[in-house]
C-alpha positions in Angstrom: -68.0 -55.5 51.9 -65.5 -53.1 50.2 -62.6 -54.8 51.8 -63.7 -58.1 50.7 -64.1 -57.0 47.1 -60.6 -55.2 47.1 -59.1 -58.5 48.3 -60.8 -60.3 45.5 -59.5 -57.9 43.1 -55.9 -58.7 44.2 -56.3 -62.3 44.3 -57.5 -62.1 40.7 -54.5 -59.9 39.6 -52.0 -62.1 41.3 -53.5 -65.3 39.8 -53.6 -63.7 36.3 -49.8 -63.1 36.8 -48.7 -66.4 38.5 -51.4 -68.8 37.6 -48.8 -71.1 36.1 -46.2 -70.4 39.0 -46.4 -71.6 42.6 -48.7 -70.6 45.5 -45.5 -69.2 47.5 -45.4 -66.0 45.5 -41.6 -65.2 44.9 -40.3 -68.1 46.9 -39.3 -70.3 43.9 -38.0 -67.3 41.9 -35.6 -66.5 44.7 -34.6 -70.3 45.0 -33.6 -70.4 41.3 -31.9 -67.1 41.4 -29.7 -68.1 44.4 -29.3 -71.6 43.1 -27.8 -70.3 39.7 -25.7 -67.5 41.6 -27.4 -64.8 39.3 -27.0 -62.2 41.9 -27.5 -61.2 45.8 -30.9 -62.2 47.0 -31.1 -58.7 48.4 -32.2 -57.7 44.9 -35.5 -59.8 45.0 -38.6 -58.1 46.4 -40.6 -60.0 49.3 -43.7 -59.9 47.6 -45.0 -59.4 43.8 -45.0 -55.9 42.7 -45.8 -53.6 40.0 -43.1 -54.0 37.1 -43.4 -50.5 35.6 -39.5 -49.8 35.8 -38.6 -53.0 33.8 -37.4 -52.7 30.5 -37.7 -56.2 28.9 -39.8 -58.3 31.1 -42.6 -55.9 31.1 -46.0 -57.2 32.2 -49.5 -55.9 33.0 -49.5 -58.1 36.1 -47.5 -58.2 39.2 -43.9 -59.3 39.0 -41.1 -60.9 41.1 -38.5 -58.8 39.2 -37.0 -55.3 39.9 -34.9 -53.4 37.4 -31.5 -54.6 38.9 -32.5 -58.2 38.8 -33.3 -57.6 35.2 -30.0 -56.4 34.7 -28.6 -59.6 36.3 -30.8 -61.8 34.4 -29.6 -60.3 31.0 -25.9 -61.2 32.2 -26.9 -64.6 33.1 -28.7 -65.1 29.8 -25.9 -64.2 27.9 -23.5 -66.2 29.9 -25.9 -69.3 29.5 -26.0 -68.9 25.8 -22.1 -68.8 25.4 -21.6 -71.5 27.7 -24.1 -73.6 25.5 -22.1 -72.7 22.4 -18.9 -73.5 23.9 -20.2 -77.0 25.2 -21.6 -77.6 21.7 -18.3 -76.8 20.1 -15.9 -78.6 22.7 -16.0 -82.0 21.0 -15.0 -80.5 17.6 -12.4 -78.3 19.3 -11.0 -81.4 21.1 -10.9 -83.4 18.0 -8.8 -81.0 16.1 -6.6 -80.2 19.0 -5.9 -83.7 20.0 -4.9 -84.4 16.2 -2.8 -81.4 15.9 -0.9 -82.7 18.9 -1.0 -86.2 17.4 0.3 -85.0 14.0 3.2 -83.1 16.0 4.3 -86.2 17.6 4.0 -88.4 14.5 6.2 -85.9 12.6 8.8 -86.0 15.6 8.7 -89.8 15.5 9.3 -89.8 11.6 12.0 -87.5 12.0 13.9 -89.8 14.3 13.2 -93.0 12.4 14.5 -91.5 9.2 17.6 -90.1 10.9 18.1 -93.7 12.1 17.6 -95.2 8.8 20.2 -92.7 7.2 22.6 -93.3 10.0 22.3 -96.9 9.5 23.1 -96.9 5.8 26.1 -94.8 6.6 27.3 -97.5 9.0 26.6 -100.3 6.8 27.8 -98.8 3.5 30.4 -95.9 4.6 31.5 -97.2 8.0 34.6 -95.2 7.8 32.9 -92.0 8.0 29.8 -92.7 9.6 30.4 -91.6 13.2 31.6 -88.1 11.8 28.5 -87.7 9.6 26.1 -88.1 12.5 26.2 -84.8 13.4 25.3 -83.3 9.9 22.6 -85.9 9.7 21.1 -84.7 12.9 21.3 -81.2 12.0 19.5 -82.0 8.6 16.6 -83.6 10.3 16.3 -81.0 12.8 16.0 -78.4 10.3 13.3 -80.4 8.4 11.5 -80.7 11.8 11.6 -77.0 12.3 10.5 -76.1 8.8 7.2 -78.4 9.3 6.6 -76.8 12.5 6.6 -73.4 10.9 10.1 -72.0 10.7 11.1 -69.8 7.8 14.1 -72.0 6.6 14.6 -72.4 3.0 14.6 -76.1 2.2 17.1 -75.7 -0.5 19.4 -74.0 1.7 19.2 -76.6 4.4 19.7 -79.5 2.0 22.7 -77.9 0.5 24.1 -77.0 3.6 24.0 -80.6 4.7 25.6 -81.9 1.6 28.3 -79.1 2.0 29.2 -80.4 5.5 29.1 -83.9 3.9 31.5 -83.4 1.3 34.8 -83.0 3.4 34.1 -86.3 5.0 33.5 -88.0 1.6 36.7 -86.5 0.2 38.7 -87.2 3.1 37.6 -91.0 3.5 36.4 -92.1 0.2 37.8 -89.9 -2.5 41.5 -89.0 -1.6 42.1 -90.9 1.6 45.4 -90.6 3.5 47.4 -91.9 6.5 45.5 -89.3 8.5 42.6 -86.9 8.3 42.7 -83.7 6.5 43.3 -80.5 8.8 40.4 -78.2 9.8 41.5 -75.7 7.5 41.6 -77.8 4.3 38.4 -79.6 5.3 36.7 -75.9 5.3 38.2 -75.4 1.8 36.8 -78.4 0.7 33.3 -77.6 2.1 33.6 -74.2 0.4 34.2 -75.9 -2.9 31.1 -78.2 -2.9 29.1 -75.8 -4.8 31.4 -75.2 -7.6 32.5 -79.0 -8.1 29.0 -80.4 -7.5 30.1 -83.8 -6.2 26.8 -85.1 -5.8 25.3 -84.1 -9.1 21.7 -83.3 -9.1 21.2 -85.2 -5.7 20.7 -82.2 -3.4 18.5 -80.6 -5.7 16.2 -83.5 -6.3 16.0 -84.1 -2.3 15.2 -80.5 -1.6 12.4 -80.5 -4.4 10.9 -83.7 -2.8 11.1 -82.4 0.8 9.7 -79.0 -0.2 6.8 -80.8 -2.0 5.8 -83.0 0.6 6.6 -80.9 3.5 4.6 -77.9 2.3 1.6 -80.4 2.0 2.2 -81.4 5.8 2.9 -77.9 6.9 -0.2 -76.5 5.3 -2.2 -79.5 7.0 -1.0 -78.3 10.4 -1.5 -74.6 9.6 -5.2 -75.4 8.4 -5.9 -77.2 11.6 -4.6 -74.4 13.7 -6.9 -72.3 11.8 -9.7 -74.6 12.4 -9.1 -74.1 16.3 -9.0 -70.3 15.7 -12.4 -70.5 14.1 -13.8 -72.3 17.0 -12.2 -70.0 19.5 -13.5 -66.9 17.7 -17.0 -68.1 17.8 -16.8 -69.6 21.3 -16.1 -66.0 22.6 -18.2 -63.9 20.0 -20.0 -61.1 21.6 -23.5 -61.0 21.5 -25.4 -58.0 20.1 -27.6 -55.8 22.3 -31.0 -56.9 20.4 -29.7 -60.7 20.9 -29.1 -60.3 24.6 -32.6 -58.8 25.2 -34.1 -61.5 23.3 -32.3 -64.0 25.2 -33.1 -62.4 28.5 -36.9 -62.3 27.4 -36.8 -66.0 26.4 -34.9 -67.4 29.4 -35.5 -65.2 32.5 -38.7 -63.1 32.0 -41.1 -66.0 32.7 -39.3 -66.2 36.0 -40.7 -62.7 36.8 -44.1 -64.2 36.5 -43.0 -67.1 38.7 -42.7 -69.6 35.6 -39.3 -70.8 36.8 -40.0 -74.2 35.3 -41.2 -73.1 31.9 -39.4 -73.7 28.5 -39.7 -71.6 25.2 -41.8 -72.9 22.4 -39.7 -74.5 19.6 -40.6 -71.9 17.0 -39.8 -69.1 19.4 -36.5 -70.6 20.4 -35.5 -71.2 16.8 -36.1 -67.3 15.9 -34.1 -66.1 19.1 -31.3 -68.3 18.4 -31.2 -68.0 14.8 -31.1 -64.5 15.2 -28.3 -64.3 17.7 -26.3 -66.9 15.7 -27.0 -65.4 12.3 -23.4 -64.4 11.9 -22.1 -67.8 12.9 -24.4 -69.5 10.4 -22.6 -67.4 7.7 -19.4 -69.6 8.4 -21.3 -72.9 7.2 -20.6 -72.7 3.6 -16.9 -71.9 4.3 -16.6 -74.5 6.9 -18.0 -77.4 4.7 -15.5 -76.2 2.0 -12.7 -76.4 4.7 -13.5 -80.0 5.4 -13.8 -80.9 1.8 -10.5 -79.0 1.0 -8.8 -80.9 3.9 -10.1 -84.2 2.4 -8.7 -83.3 -1.2 -5.2 -82.2 0.3 -5.1 -85.5 2.3 -5.9 -87.4 -1.0 -3.1 -85.8 -2.8 -0.6 -86.6 0.0 0.9 -89.7 -1.8 4.0 -90.5 -4.0 6.1 -87.3 -4.2 3.9 -85.6 -1.6 3.8 -88.1 0.8 6.0 -86.7 3.5 6.5 -90.3 5.4 7.7 -92.0 2.2 9.9 -89.2 1.2 11.7 -88.8 4.7 12.0 -92.5 5.0 13.4 -92.5 1.6 16.3 -89.8 2.4 18.9 -92.7 3.2 18.3 -93.9 -0.4 18.8 -90.5 -1.9 22.0 -90.1 0.3 23.5 -93.5 -0.5 23.0 -92.7 -4.3 24.6 -89.4 -3.8 27.7 -90.5 -2.1 28.1 -93.4 -4.6 28.1 -91.0 -7.5 31.0 -88.8 -5.8 32.9 -92.0 -5.4 32.5 -92.7 -8.9 33.6 -89.5 -10.2 36.5 -89.3 -7.5 39.3 -88.7 -9.7 37.5 -85.7 -11.2 36.7 -84.3 -8.0 40.1 -84.8 -6.6 41.7 -83.0 -9.5 39.1 -80.1 -8.9 39.7 -80.0 -5.3 43.4 -79.8 -5.8 43.0 -77.0 -8.3 41.0 -75.0 -5.9 42.5 -75.9 -2.4 46.1 -77.1 -3.3 47.2 -80.6 -2.3 45.6 -82.0 0.9 46.9 -80.7 4.2 46.9 -83.4 6.7 47.2 -83.9 10.4 50.1 -85.8 12.1 50.3 -89.6 11.5 49.1 -90.2 15.2 45.6 -89.0 14.2 44.9 -91.9 12.0 41.6 -93.3 12.2 41.0 -96.7 13.9 38.7 -97.7 11.0 40.9 -96.5 8.2 41.2 -100.3 7.0 37.5 -100.3 6.3 35.9 -100.7 2.9 36.3 -97.5 0.8 33.8 -98.9 -1.8 30.1 -98.4 -1.4 28.3 -101.5 -0.1 25.2 -102.3 -1.8 22.1 -100.8 0.0 19.7 -103.2 1.6 16.2 -102.5 1.7 15.0 -100.9 5.2 11.7 -101.9 6.7 9.1 -99.1 7.0 8.4 -99.7 10.6 5.8 -97.0 10.8 3.9 -98.4 8.0 1.3 -96.0 6.8 0.8 -94.2 10.2 0.4 -90.8 9.0 -2.0 -91.8 6.0 -4.0 -93.8 8.7 -4.2 -90.8 11.0 -5.3 -88.6 8.5 -8.0 -90.8 7.4 -9.3 -91.4 10.9 -9.3 -87.7 11.5 -11.0 -86.5 8.5 -13.6 -89.3 8.9 -14.4 -88.0 12.3 -14.1 -84.2 11.2 -16.8 -85.1 8.4 -19.2 -85.5 11.2 -19.0 -81.9 12.1 -19.1 -80.5 8.7 -22.6 -78.8 9.3 -21.9 -77.5 12.7 -22.3 -73.9 12.1 -25.2 -74.3 9.9 -27.2 -76.4 12.5 -25.9 -74.8 15.6 -29.0 -72.6 16.5 -31.2 -75.7 15.7 -29.2 -78.1 17.9 -29.2 -75.7 20.8 -33.0 -75.5 20.8 -33.7 -79.1 20.0 -31.3 -80.4 22.6 -31.2 -77.9 25.4 -33.7 -75.0 25.3 -37.1 -75.6 23.8 -40.0 -77.3 25.0 -40.9 -80.8 23.8 -43.8 -81.2 21.1 -47.5 -80.8 22.6 -46.3 -79.4 25.8 -47.1 -75.9 26.8 -44.3 -73.3 26.4 -43.4 -69.8 26.7 -43.9 -67.5 23.7 -42.0 -64.3 25.1 -45.4 -63.2 26.7 -47.4 -66.0 28.0 -47.7 -69.8 28.4 -49.3 -71.1 25.3 -50.2 -74.3 23.3 -48.0 -73.2 20.3 -45.9 -70.6 18.8 -47.8 -68.9 16.2 -45.4 -66.3 14.6 -43.4 -66.9 11.4 -40.2 -69.0 11.9 -37.2 -67.7 10.0 -34.5 -69.6 8.4 -30.7 -69.5 9.2 -28.3 -66.7 8.2 -28.0 -63.0 7.8 -30.6 -62.5 5.0 -33.4 -64.7 6.6 -33.3 -62.5 9.7 -34.9 -59.5 7.9 -38.3 -60.7 8.9 -37.3 -62.2 12.3 -40.1 -61.2 14.6 -38.0 -61.8 17.8 -34.3 -60.4 17.0 -33.4 -57.3 14.8 -30.0 -58.3 13.0 -28.5 -55.4 11.2 -25.5 -57.0 9.5 -22.8 -59.7 9.7 -20.4 -59.3 12.7 -16.9 -57.9 11.6 -15.0 -60.4 13.6 -16.9 -63.3 11.8 -16.3 -61.7 8.3 -12.6 -61.6 9.3 -12.4 -65.3 10.2 -14.6 -66.2 7.0 -11.7 -64.3 4.9 -9.2 -66.5 6.4 -11.2 -69.5 5.8 -11.5 -68.7 2.2 -7.8 -68.2 2.0 -6.7 -71.4 3.5 -9.4 -73.3 1.4 -7.5 -72.0 -1.7 -4.3 -73.0 -0.4 -5.8 -76.5 0.6 -7.1 -76.8 -3.0 -3.7 -75.8 -4.5 -5.2 -72.6 -6.4 -2.9 -70.2 -4.3 0.5 -71.7 -3.7 2.8 -70.0 -1.2 6.5 -69.8 -1.2 7.9 -73.1 -0.4 9.0 -72.9 3.3 6.8 -69.9 4.1 2.9 -69.8 4.8 2.8 -66.3 6.2 -0.5 -65.7 4.5 -2.1 -67.7 7.2 -2.3 -66.0 10.5 -3.7 -68.3 13.3 -4.8 -67.8 16.8 -8.1 -67.2 18.6 -10.2 -64.1 18.4 -9.1 -60.8 17.2 -5.4 -60.1 17.7 -5.9 -56.3 18.5 -8.3 -57.1 21.4 -11.6 -55.9 19.5 -14.8 -57.5 20.6 -17.7 -58.2 18.2 -21.3 -56.9 18.7 -22.0 -54.0 21.1 -21.7 -54.4 24.7 -23.1 -52.8 27.9 -21.3 -52.4 31.1 -23.1 -54.8 33.0 -22.1 -57.7 30.6 -18.7 -57.5 31.8 -17.4 -57.4 28.3 -14.0 -56.5 29.4 -13.4 -59.8 31.1 -14.9 -62.0 28.4 -13.9 -62.7 24.7 -11.4 -65.2 25.5 -8.6 -62.6 25.7 -6.3 -65.0 27.1 -6.2 -67.0 23.8 -5.4 -64.0 21.7 -2.2 -65.0 20.0 -0.9 -66.1 16.7 0.6 -69.5 16.4 4.2 -69.1 17.1 6.7 -69.8 14.2 9.6 -71.8 15.3 12.9 -70.1 14.7 16.0 -71.8 14.4 
């Protein structure tokens, strides 16, 4: 009779601990443990046991967990949460990355198109010097491309350098032509005199101003998008605090210790845990919303003098007018060059150009068809239309994860951190750091320092995008972009079993390289 009574007590205790589990004791727990590759099966007990050594998944009932299993579960819970965050952000990250690449490609196409237009103008209007001018034209647009992609080139200098190289050709073929070309030494003297005699009037300064104004907008757009990718990379690899990791373990895997491998957390319980864990990310919300609005504002201002496409496809017009002005002032320029360099020194007569008989006068400029249309404007509009759908991403991330992936549906029994219940009865807190002061599931001390750094960068780029803080033309050094902390620091506190040394996206830690000529 005594043995029967003891057997009944054991069955009662086992049922109280596994009444929502399976009759096969720890078999289902072992299957899930193996299926999810949480750890070696040798860590699992063969039969339910007392869990007095457990630190988080504590229960008065028998358990299928050991202390080593609990440690493995905590690593798995953190990994699962980070994978969910990265999966949720993947669409946004792909959207920005794809458009950064598309804008890069569009800029390159635009450069080649503008270069071709400029060469075509020279061929039609100034054929006699067009072939020799192709080199300086190529260098001009290469420099502009480098400037847009992050080089520290000064736009005034690169434009003036182009016109300096152009002046000996204009002088040789249009102002003071002879039976043969001027010698390289004399051509160098003419080039050096360019800034004194100002053969092209205010043309170089006007072109440099237009390229600077429109180029800085295009350059800022690209660097802002790189910063957007950095924000996502930072939050994708954010280290979770110890309190958060314990709460995730309790929510995801502690029910497994009781044989409840199919249970899901209650909605309110999930919201408290995830809002606590992602409280620092929620602080990005206001600045991310402003980031999207600021990009829209910048795009709206990129028209007329700030329309990069319009400016670059108009370079050939500026060049035509500048050369025309030099021709018009030919006698004065010839006298000034003679004064500075002496009479022209020419090559032997056999070097006479075949095209010397071509017209020396400017041919009226025909209108060129804008082949690319409003491609950049259309690309910006389509991109921003899609980005606008993600403007609330950081403010609603915790809720999205619970609703879409983690929590139990309405009316279903759910896990509340201790038992299977009909509903969660504790207070549900809001998003953000301040709201976590009364969170019953996760203690949040303060905002993550890595998040504070990325918020500071967002604040700064938002000021630049809004035109409140204007960088020097040709330099946007204030924006440093990459992913994560550049010195290898990690956010949150970290236990050895979490493998923090191998996480955090270290392979992505970089600054966007600036192209140097």
